[in-house]
Amino acid sequence: MDLDSRAKAILTANDRGGYTVPNGRVYPFQWNWDSAFVALGFDAFDRERAWTEVETLFKAQWDDGFLPHIVFWKDDPGYFPGPSVWATGHDPVTSGITQPPVAATVVRKLWESAHAAGQGDAFRARLEALFPKLLAWHRWFRDVRDPDKRGVVVAMHPWETGRDNSPEWDAPGEPIDVSNVGDYVRRDTSHLDAKMRPTKLEYDRYLALVQWGRARGWDHAEIARTNPFQVADVGMSMILLRANRDLLWLAEELGRDADAAEIDAIIATAEAGIDWLWDEDRHCWCSRDRLTGKHSGFVTSASFLSFYAGLHDPAKDAGMLTHFERIGARVPCLMPSLDPDDPGFQMIRYWRGPVWAVVNYMIGTGLTECGYDAQGERVRRNTAELMEKNGFYEAYSPIDGTGSGGDDFSWTAAIWLAWARSR
Ligand code: GLC
């Protein structure tokens, strides 16, 4: 089977009726940013189904605009922590934390693609229905997750960042008390080699934070005030800035002037404040611990999302391009999730080395949009080569391209269809 057909077959096989699971064994529910990227993949062959993916996700939105990272449409014993551990008391049952807000950017893409195909009229009502939900979620980030009004996103759990075990969370995770987490049975390590997965200490911390939120009835305002883990994530912050630009574009498209003015103000706050994440010593965009003020100092794949965020600062861009060239000379396949010159780099351990197609898509798109065509094209070509050689894995070694994590992975297949295969 050719790659296009295989990618489509994966999305179709992982479709559970209105939503798509990232991987049937390891991740048997609907995940927030996975679904957004999956919609881009469906859009290459089934426009109707693409919109449904996003609409189903937003059916799980809470009244205050919060959009959960997992929706447990049906229970499945193959995953831990499942719905009873989260105990958010919502219908449908969801987790109590969020994930990187890529949805507005995706919806703009879906809309532009419908429009280009002459189907703008047919999809306009669906866009109008989605718009207020996207805005509500972005307001939630502004009101609940940016306490210092810097235009950044403060994550309350490593899982919110989508880069679960990145070393960026190691130092900020130290104050998390794991002495009372109790016994639990992980399911990820029964599906996959433990060498590819987070450690026991990391899992204890993940669990302790879930218990912390649950003990506070998932009151997000209270969690934001008291949580022992509060990190301004460079990835989510760049992604939200980008998403707000796309949401502004959509507001103008729909003639929603008051909303446009409000989104404009959110963007202005970010453009004025996001420099807080620039680490002058590392000469790099880095996550930063809100409680101690310390920069992580880690050059990760998320650091390269400043281009995607539409930031234009010649000195900072030059700093990032220098890192890009250095890393590009060290590994054949960009972009490793952690700097290969870092002593903690591990080629198959999840977010401490492996390449992720969705992050590459954002990095490559951003570089190309900013006029760095050669760099953007290198990232796209490397992504395509990984898939051509090894199939559609969750992630890949930047050294030899070995696939790691789950196979037949939805968002990887989607990124092939939406971007990597294009010439
Ligand atoms: C892992 C990834 C996260 C993703 C999820 C489902 O937890 O770190 O980014 O959303 O798997 O694919």
CSV table of C-alpha atoms and ligand atoms in Angstrom, one decimal:
chain,number,residue,atom,x,y,z
A,1,MET,CA,0.0,0.0,0.0
A,2,ASP,CA,1.3,3.5,-0.8
A,3,LEU,CA,1.9,5.9,2.1
A,4,ASP,CA,-1.2,8.1,1.4
A,5,SER,CA,-3.4,5.0,1.5
A,6,ARG,CA,-1.8,3.7,4.7
A,7,ALA,CA,-2.2,7.1,6.4
A,8,LYS,CA,-5.8,7.2,5.5
A,9,ALA,CA,-6.3,3.7,6.6
A,10,ILE,CA,-4.8,4.5,10.0
A,11,LEU,CA,-7.2,7.4,10.6
A,12,THR,CA,-10.1,5.4,9.5
A,13,ALA,CA,-9.2,2.5,11.7
A,14,ASN,CA,-8.6,4.8,14.7
A,15,ASP,CA,-12.0,6.5,14.1
A,16,ARG,CA,-14.4,5.6,16.9
A,17,GLY,CA,-17.3,7.5,15.4
A,18,GLY,CA,-16.9,11.3,15.5
A,19,TYR,CA,-13.6,11.2,17.3
A,20,THR,CA,-10.3,9.5,16.7
A,21,VAL,CA,-8.1,7.8,19.3
A,22,PRO,CA,-4.3,8.5,19.0
A,23,ASN,CA,-3.6,4.8,19.2
A,24,GLY,CA,-6.1,2.0,20.0
A,25,ARG,CA,-3.9,0.3,22.6
A,26,VAL,CA,-1.9,3.0,24.4
A,27,TYR,CA,-4.3,5.9,24.1
A,28,PRO,CA,-7.9,4.6,23.7
A,29,PHE,CA,-9.7,8.0,24.2
A,30,GLN,CA,-10.0,11.4,22.6
A,31,TRP,CA,-7.0,13.6,23.2
A,32,ASN,CA,-7.3,17.4,22.7
A,33,TRP,CA,-4.4,18.5,20.5
A,34,ASP,CA,-4.2,15.1,18.8
A,35,SER,CA,-7.7,15.6,17.6
A,36,ALA,CA,-7.0,19.0,16.2
A,37,PHE,CA,-4.0,17.7,14.2
A,38,VAL,CA,-6.0,14.6,13.1
A,39,ALA,CA,-8.6,17.0,11.7
A,40,LEU,CA,-6.0,18.4,9.3
A,41,GLY,CA,-5.3,14.9,8.1
A,42,PHE,CA,-9.0,14.1,7.5
A,43,ASP,CA,-9.3,17.4,5.7
A,44,ALA,CA,-7.0,15.9,2.9
A,45,PHE,CA,-9.8,13.3,2.0
A,46,ASP,CA,-12.9,13.9,4.0
A,47,ARG,CA,-13.8,17.5,4.8
A,48,GLU,CA,-17.0,16.7,6.6
A,49,ARG,CA,-15.2,14.2,9.0
A,50,ALA,CA,-12.5,16.8,9.7
A,51,TRP,CA,-14.9,19.3,11.0
A,52,THR,CA,-16.7,16.7,13.1
A,53,GLU,CA,-13.5,15.8,14.9
A,54,VAL,CA,-13.1,19.3,16.2
A,55,GLU,CA,-16.8,19.7,17.0
A,56,THR,CA,-16.8,16.5,19.0
A,57,LEU,CA,-13.9,17.7,21.0
A,58,PHE,CA,-15.7,21.0,21.9
A,59,LYS,CA,-18.8,19.0,23.0
A,60,ALA,CA,-16.6,18.3,26.1
A,61,GLN,CA,-15.9,21.9,26.8
A,62,TRP,CA,-16.7,23.1,30.4
A,63,ASP,CA,-19.0,26.1,31.0
A,64,ASP,CA,-16.1,28.3,31.9
A,65,GLY,CA,-14.4,27.7,28.5
A,66,PHE,CA,-11.9,25.1,29.8
A,67,LEU,CA,-11.2,22.4,27.2
A,68,PRO,CA,-9.9,19.1,28.7
A,69,HIS,CA,-6.9,17.2,27.6
A,70,ILE,CA,-8.8,13.8,27.5
A,71,VAL,CA,-12.4,13.0,26.8
A,72,PHE,CA,-13.4,9.6,28.1
A,73,TRP,CA,-16.3,9.0,25.7
A,74,LYS,CA,-16.1,5.2,26.6
A,75,ASP,CA,-14.2,3.7,29.5
A,76,ASP,CA,-11.3,1.4,28.6
A,77,PRO,CA,-9.2,-0.5,31.1
A,78,GLY,CA,-6.1,-0.3,28.9
A,79,TYR,CA,-5.2,3.2,30.2
A,80,PHE,CA,-4.2,4.7,33.6
A,81,PRO,CA,-5.2,7.1,35.0
A,82,GLY,CA,-8.8,6.6,33.7
A,83,PRO,CA,-12.0,8.6,34.4
A,84,SER,CA,-12.5,7.3,38.0
A,85,VAL,CA,-9.0,8.6,39.0
A,86,TRP,CA,-9.7,12.1,37.6
A,87,ALA,CA,-13.2,12.2,39.1
A,88,THR,CA,-14.0,15.6,37.5
A,89,GLY,CA,-17.7,14.9,37.7
A,90,HIS,CA,-18.4,16.2,34.2
A,91,ASP,CA,-20.6,14.8,31.5
A,92,PRO,CA,-19.0,13.6,29.2
A,93,VAL,CA,-16.3,12.4,31.6
A,94,THR,CA,-13.1,14.3,31.1
A,95,SER,CA,-9.7,14.9,32.7
A,96,GLY,CA,-9.2,18.1,34.7
A,97,ILE,CA,-6.2,19.6,32.8
A,98,THR,CA,-5.9,21.1,29.3
A,99,GLN,CA,-3.4,20.8,26.4
A,100,PRO,CA,-1.7,23.0,23.8
A,101,PRO,CA,-4.4,25.2,22.1
A,102,VAL,CA,-3.8,24.4,18.5
A,103,ALA,CA,-7.5,24.2,17.6
A,104,ALA,CA,-8.1,27.8,16.4
A,105,THR,CA,-5.1,27.5,14.0
A,106,VAL,CA,-6.6,24.2,12.7
A,107,VAL,CA,-10.1,25.6,12.3
A,108,ARG,CA,-8.7,28.5,10.3
A,109,LYS,CA,-7.0,26.0,8.0
A,110,LEU,CA,-10.2,23.9,7.7
A,111,TRP,CA,-12.1,27.1,6.8
A,112,GLU,CA,-9.6,28.2,4.2
A,113,SER,CA,-9.5,24.8,2.6
A,114,ALA,CA,-13.3,24.7,2.5
A,115,HIS,CA,-13.4,28.2,1.0
A,116,ALA,CA,-10.7,27.3,-1.6
A,117,ALA,CA,-12.8,24.3,-2.6
A,118,GLY,CA,-15.8,26.6,-3.2
A,119,GLN,CA,-17.6,25.2,-0.1
A,120,GLY,CA,-17.4,28.3,2.1
A,121,ASP,CA,-21.2,28.6,2.2
A,122,ALA,CA,-21.7,25.0,3.3
A,123,PHE,CA,-19.3,25.3,6.2
A,124,ARG,CA,-19.9,28.9,7.3
A,125,ALA,CA,-22.6,28.0,9.9
A,126,ARG,CA,-20.2,25.5,11.4
A,127,LEU,CA,-17.4,28.0,11.7
A,128,GLU,CA,-19.8,30.5,13.3
A,129,ALA,CA,-20.8,27.8,15.9
A,130,LEU,CA,-17.1,26.9,16.7
A,131,PHE,CA,-15.8,30.5,16.9
A,132,PRO,CA,-17.4,31.4,20.3
A,133,LYS,CA,-16.1,28.1,21.8
A,134,LEU,CA,-12.6,28.8,20.6
A,135,LEU,CA,-12.7,32.3,22.0
A,136,ALA,CA,-14.1,31.0,25.3
A,137,TRP,CA,-11.1,28.7,25.6
A,138,HIS,CA,-8.6,31.4,24.8
A,139,ARG,CA,-10.3,33.7,27.4
A,140,TRP,CA,-9.9,30.9,29.9
A,141,PHE,CA,-6.1,30.9,29.3
A,142,ARG,CA,-6.0,34.7,29.6
A,143,ASP,CA,-8.0,34.8,32.8
A,144,VAL,CA,-6.9,31.6,34.6
A,145,ARG,CA,-3.4,30.7,33.3
A,146,ASP,CA,-1.6,34.0,32.9
A,147,PRO,CA,-1.7,35.4,36.4
A,148,ASP,CA,1.1,37.9,35.9
A,149,LYS,CA,-0.3,39.2,32.5
A,150,ARG,CA,2.8,38.4,30.5
A,151,GLY,CA,0.9,36.8,27.7
A,152,VAL,CA,2.3,33.3,28.5
A,153,VAL,CA,0.6,30.1,29.5
A,154,VAL,CA,1.4,28.7,33.0
A,155,ALA,CA,1.0,24.9,33.0
A,156,MET,CA,-0.2,23.2,36.1
A,157,HIS,CA,0.8,19.7,35.0
A,158,PRO,CA,3.5,18.4,32.7
A,159,TRP,CA,0.8,16.6,30.7
A,160,GLU,CA,-0.7,19.9,29.8
A,161,THR,CA,2.3,20.9,27.8
A,162,GLY,CA,2.0,17.8,25.6
A,163,ARG,CA,5.7,17.1,26.3
A,164,ASP,CA,5.1,14.9,29.3
A,165,ASN,CA,8.6,14.0,30.5
A,166,SER,CA,10.6,16.9,29.0
A,167,PRO,CA,13.6,17.7,31.4
A,168,GLU,CA,12.1,21.2,31.5
A,169,TRP,CA,9.8,19.9,34.3
A,170,ASP,CA,12.5,18.2,36.4
A,171,ALA,CA,13.5,21.1,38.7
A,172,PRO,CA,10.0,22.7,38.9
A,173,GLY,CA,8.7,19.2,39.8
A,174,GLU,CA,10.9,18.8,42.9
A,175,PRO,CA,8.5,20.5,45.3
A,176,ILE,CA,5.7,18.0,44.4
A,177,ASP,CA,5.2,15.8,47.4
A,178,VAL,CA,4.9,12.2,46.2
A,179,SER,CA,4.9,10.6,49.6
A,180,ASN,CA,1.1,10.0,49.6
A,181,VAL,CA,0.5,8.9,46.0
A,182,GLY,CA,-0.1,5.3,47.1
A,183,ASP,CA,0.1,2.2,45.0
A,184,TYR,CA,-1.1,2.2,41.4
A,185,VAL,CA,-0.5,0.1,38.3
A,186,ARG,CA,0.8,1.8,35.2
A,187,ARG,CA,-0.6,0.6,31.9
A,188,ASP,CA,1.7,2.4,29.5
A,189,THR,CA,4.7,0.1,30.4
A,190,SER,CA,2.6,-3.0,29.7
A,191,HIS,CA,2.1,-1.9,26.1
A,192,LEU,CA,5.5,-0.4,25.5
A,193,ASP,CA,9.2,-0.8,26.5
A,194,ALA,CA,9.8,1.1,29.7
A,195,LYS,CA,12.9,2.5,28.2
A,196,MET,CA,10.7,4.6,25.9
A,197,ARG,CA,8.5,5.9,28.8
A,198,PRO,CA,8.7,8.3,31.7
A,199,THR,CA,10.3,7.0,35.0
A,200,LYS,CA,8.6,6.0,38.2
A,201,LEU,CA,9.4,9.3,39.9
A,202,GLU,CA,7.9,11.2,37.0
A,203,TYR,CA,4.8,9.1,37.1
A,204,ASP,CA,4.5,9.7,40.9
A,205,ARG,CA,4.6,13.4,40.3
A,206,TYR,CA,2.0,13.2,37.5
A,207,LEU,CA,-0.3,11.3,39.9
A,208,ALA,CA,0.3,13.6,42.8
A,209,LEU,CA,-0.7,16.6,40.7
A,210,VAL,CA,-3.9,14.8,39.6
A,211,GLN,CA,-4.7,14.1,43.2
A,212,TRP,CA,-4.0,17.7,44.1
A,213,GLY,CA,-6.5,18.9,41.5
A,214,ARG,CA,-9.1,16.4,42.5
A,215,ALA,CA,-8.8,17.3,46.1
A,216,ARG,CA,-9.7,20.9,45.1
A,217,GLY,CA,-12.7,19.8,43.1
A,218,TRP,CA,-11.0,20.8,39.9
A,219,ASP,CA,-11.5,24.5,40.8
A,220,HIS,CA,-9.0,25.9,38.3
A,221,ALA,CA,-8.8,29.3,39.9
A,222,GLU,CA,-7.8,27.7,43.2
A,223,ILE,CA,-5.4,25.3,41.6
A,224,ALA,CA,-3.7,28.2,39.8
A,225,ARG,CA,-3.2,29.9,43.1
A,226,THR,CA,-1.9,27.0,45.1
A,227,ASN,CA,-0.4,24.3,42.8
A,228,PRO,CA,3.1,23.2,43.7
A,229,PHE,CA,4.0,23.1,40.0
A,230,GLN,CA,3.6,26.2,37.9
A,231,VAL,CA,5.7,26.5,34.8
A,232,ALA,CA,5.4,29.0,32.0
A,233,ASP,CA,5.7,26.6,29.1
A,234,VAL,CA,7.4,28.0,26.0
A,235,GLY,CA,5.5,25.6,23.8
A,236,MET,CA,2.0,26.4,25.0
A,237,SER,CA,2.8,30.1,25.1
A,238,MET,CA,4.0,30.2,21.5
A,239,ILE,CA,1.2,28.0,20.3
A,240,LEU,CA,-1.4,30.2,22.0
A,241,LEU,CA,0.1,33.4,20.5
A,242,ARG,CA,-0.2,31.8,17.1
A,243,ALA,CA,-3.7,30.6,17.8
A,244,ASN,CA,-4.8,34.1,18.8
A,245,ARG,CA,-3.5,35.5,15.6
A,246,ASP,CA,-5.5,32.9,13.7
A,247,LEU,CA,-8.6,33.5,15.9
A,248,LEU,CA,-8.3,37.2,15.2
A,249,TRP,CA,-8.2,36.4,11.5
A,250,LEU,CA,-11.4,34.4,11.9
A,251,ALA,CA,-13.1,37.2,13.9
A,252,GLU,CA,-12.4,39.6,11.0
A,253,GLU,CA,-13.6,37.0,8.5
A,254,LEU,CA,-16.9,36.7,10.4
A,255,GLY,CA,-17.2,40.5,11.0
A,256,ARG,CA,-17.1,40.1,14.8
A,257,ASP,CA,-15.5,43.5,15.5
A,258,ALA,CA,-15.8,43.5,19.3
A,259,ASP,CA,-14.3,40.1,19.5
A,260,ALA,CA,-11.5,41.1,17.1
A,261,ALA,CA,-10.6,44.1,19.4
A,262,GLU,CA,-10.5,41.8,22.4
A,263,ILE,CA,-8.3,39.3,20.7
A,264,ASP,CA,-6.0,42.1,19.5
A,265,ALA,CA,-5.5,43.1,23.1
A,266,ILE,CA,-4.6,39.6,24.1
A,267,ILE,CA,-2.0,39.5,21.3
A,268,ALA,CA,-0.6,42.9,22.4
A,269,THR,CA,-0.1,41.6,25.9
A,270,ALA,CA,1.8,38.6,24.6
A,271,GLU,CA,4.0,40.6,22.3
A,272,ALA,CA,4.9,42.9,25.2
A,273,GLY,CA,5.4,40.2,27.7
A,274,ILE,CA,6.6,36.9,26.1
A,275,ASP,CA,10.2,38.1,26.2
A,276,TRP,CA,10.1,36.8,29.8
A,277,LEU,CA,10.7,33.4,28.2
A,278,TRP,CA,13.9,34.5,26.5
A,279,ASP,CA,16.9,33.1,28.3
A,280,GLU,CA,19.8,35.5,27.5
A,281,ASP,CA,22.4,33.1,28.9
A,282,ARG,CA,21.3,30.2,26.6
A,283,HIS,CA,20.4,32.6,23.9
A,284,CYS,CA,17.2,30.7,23.5
A,285,TRP,CA,13.5,30.7,24.1
A,286,CYS,CA,13.0,28.5,27.2
A,287,SER,CA,10.3,27.5,29.6
A,288,ARG,CA,10.5,29.2,33.0
A,289,ASP,CA,9.4,28.3,36.5
A,290,ARG,CA,6.9,30.9,37.6
A,291,LEU,CA,7.4,30.1,41.3
A,292,THR,CA,11.2,30.5,41.4
A,293,GLY,CA,11.7,32.6,38.2
A,294,LYS,CA,14.3,30.2,36.9
A,295,HIS,CA,14.7,29.6,33.2
A,296,SER,CA,14.9,25.9,32.4
A,297,GLY,CA,17.9,26.5,30.2
A,298,PHE,CA,16.9,23.6,28.0
A,299,VAL,CA,16.9,23.9,24.2
A,300,THR,CA,14.0,21.8,23.2
A,301,SER,CA,12.0,21.4,20.0
A,302,ALA,CA,9.4,23.8,21.6
A,303,SER,CA,12.0,26.5,21.7
A,304,PHE,CA,11.8,26.7,17.9
A,305,LEU,CA,8.1,27.6,17.9
A,306,SER,CA,8.9,31.3,18.1
A,307,PHE,CA,8.7,31.4,14.3
A,308,TYR,CA,5.3,29.7,14.3
A,309,ALA,CA,4.2,32.3,16.9
A,310,GLY,CA,5.0,35.0,14.4
A,311,LEU,CA,7.6,36.7,16.6
A,312,HIS,CA,10.1,38.8,14.6
A,313,ASP,CA,13.2,39.9,16.5
A,314,PRO,CA,16.4,39.8,14.4
A,315,ALA,CA,18.7,39.1,17.3
A,316,LYS,CA,16.6,36.4,18.8
A,317,ASP,CA,15.9,34.8,15.4
A,318,ALA,CA,19.6,34.7,14.8
A,319,GLY,CA,20.2,33.0,18.1
A,320,MET,CA,17.6,30.4,17.3
A,321,LEU,CA,19.0,29.8,13.8
A,322,THR,CA,22.4,29.2,15.3
A,323,HIS,CA,20.9,26.5,17.6
A,324,PHE,CA,19.2,25.1,14.5
A,325,GLU,CA,22.4,24.8,12.5
A,326,ARG,CA,24.3,23.3,15.4
A,327,ILE,CA,21.6,20.7,16.1
A,328,GLY,CA,21.2,20.1,12.4
A,329,ALA,CA,24.9,19.2,12.1
A,330,ARG,CA,24.7,16.8,15.0
A,331,VAL,CA,21.7,14.7,14.0
A,332,PRO,CA,20.5,13.5,10.6
A,333,CYS,CA,16.8,13.9,11.5
A,334,LEU,CA,15.4,17.1,12.9
A,335,MET,CA,14.0,18.3,15.3
A,336,PRO,CA,15.0,16.3,18.4
A,337,SER,CA,12.8,17.0,21.4
A,338,LEU,CA,15.9,17.7,23.4
A,339,ASP,CA,19.2,19.2,22.4
A,340,PRO,CA,21.5,16.3,21.5
A,341,ASP,CA,24.4,18.2,23.2
A,342,ASP,CA,22.5,18.0,26.5
A,343,PRO,CA,23.9,15.3,28.8
A,344,GLY,CA,20.3,14.1,29.4
A,345,PHE,CA,19.6,13.4,25.7
A,346,GLN,CA,18.3,9.9,25.1
A,347,MET,CA,17.4,8.9,21.6
A,348,ILE,CA,14.3,6.8,22.4
A,349,ARG,CA,13.0,8.2,25.7
A,350,TYR,CA,9.8,10.0,24.8
A,351,TRP,CA,10.3,13.8,25.1
A,352,ARG,CA,14.0,13.6,25.9
A,353,GLY,CA,15.3,13.1,22.4
A,354,PRO,CA,12.8,11.6,19.9
A,355,VAL,CA,11.4,13.6,17.0
A,356,TRP,CA,7.6,14.2,17.0
A,357,ALA,CA,5.9,14.8,13.6
A,358,VAL,CA,3.4,17.4,15.0
A,359,VAL,CA,6.1,19.6,16.5
A,360,ASN,CA,8.1,19.4,13.3
A,361,TYR,CA,5.0,20.5,11.4
A,362,MET,CA,4.7,23.6,13.5
A,363,ILE,CA,8.4,24.3,13.4
A,364,GLY,CA,8.7,23.8,9.7
A,365,THR,CA,5.6,25.9,8.9
A,366,GLY,CA,6.8,28.7,11.1
A,367,LEU,CA,10.3,28.8,9.6
A,368,THR,CA,8.9,28.8,6.0
A,369,GLU,CA,6.4,31.5,6.9
A,370,CYS,CA,9.2,33.7,8.2
A,371,GLY,CA,11.2,33.3,5.0
A,372,TYR,CA,13.6,30.6,6.3
A,373,ASP,CA,12.8,28.4,3.4
A,374,ALA,CA,15.8,26.1,3.5
A,375,GLN,CA,15.4,25.4,7.2
A,376,GLY,CA,11.6,24.9,6.9
A,377,GLU,CA,12.2,22.5,4.0
A,378,ARG,CA,14.8,20.5,5.8
A,379,VAL,CA,12.4,19.9,8.7
A,380,ARG,CA,9.6,18.9,6.3
A,381,ARG,CA,11.9,16.6,4.3
A,382,ASN,CA,13.3,14.9,7.5
A,383,THR,CA,9.7,14.3,8.7
A,384,ALA,CA,8.8,12.7,5.4
A,385,GLU,CA,11.9,10.5,5.3
A,386,LEU,CA,11.2,9.2,8.8
A,387,MET,CA,7.7,8.2,7.7
A,388,GLU,CA,8.8,6.8,4.4
A,389,LYS,CA,11.5,4.6,6.0
A,390,ASN,CA,9.7,3.5,9.2
A,391,GLY,CA,6.0,4.0,9.0
A,392,PHE,CA,3.7,6.1,11.2
A,393,TYR,CA,5.2,5.9,14.7
A,394,GLU,CA,4.4,8.0,17.8
A,395,ALA,CA,8.0,9.4,17.6
A,396,TYR,CA,11.3,8.6,16.0
A,397,SER,CA,15.0,8.6,17.0
A,398,PRO,CA,16.7,11.6,15.5
A,399,ILE,CA,19.9,9.5,15.2
A,400,ASP,CA,18.8,6.5,13.2
A,401,GLY,CA,15.1,7.1,12.6
A,402,THR,CA,13.9,4.1,14.7
A,403,GLY,CA,10.2,4.4,15.5
A,404,SER,CA,9.3,4.5,19.2
A,405,GLY,CA,6.1,4.5,21.2
A,406,GLY,CA,2.9,3.4,19.6
A,407,ASP,CA,2.7,2.4,15.9
A,408,ASP,CA,-0.1,3.3,13.5
A,409,PHE,CA,-0.3,6.6,15.2
A,410,SER,CA,-3.1,9.0,14.2
A,411,TRP,CA,-1.4,12.4,14.4
A,412,THR,CA,1.7,11.2,12.6
A,413,ALA,CA,-0.4,9.8,9.8
A,414,ALA,CA,-2.4,13.1,9.7
A,415,ILE,CA,0.8,15.2,9.4
A,416,TRP,CA,1.9,13.1,6.5
A,417,LEU,CA,-1.4,13.8,4.7
A,418,ALA,CA,-1.6,17.5,5.7
A,419,TRP,CA,2.0,18.5,5.2
A,420,ALA,CA,5.0,16.1,5.1
A,421,ARG,CA,4.1,14.5,1.7
A,422,SER,CA,3.8,17.8,-0.1
A,423,ARG,CA,6.5,18.8,-2.5
B,1,GLC,C1,1.4,11.6,25.1
B,1,GLC,C2,2.0,12.8,24.5
B,1,GLC,C3,0.9,13.9,24.3
B,1,GLC,C4,-0.2,13.3,23.5
B,1,GLC,C5,-0.7,12.0,24.0
B,1,GLC,C6,-1.6,11.2,23.0
B,1,GLC,O1,0.9,11.8,26.4
B,1,GLC,O2,3.0,13.3,25.3
B,1,GLC,O3,1.5,15.0,23.7
B,1,GLC,O4,-1.2,14.2,23.3
B,1,GLC,O5,0.4,11.1,24.3
B,1,GLC,O6,-1.0,11.1,21.8
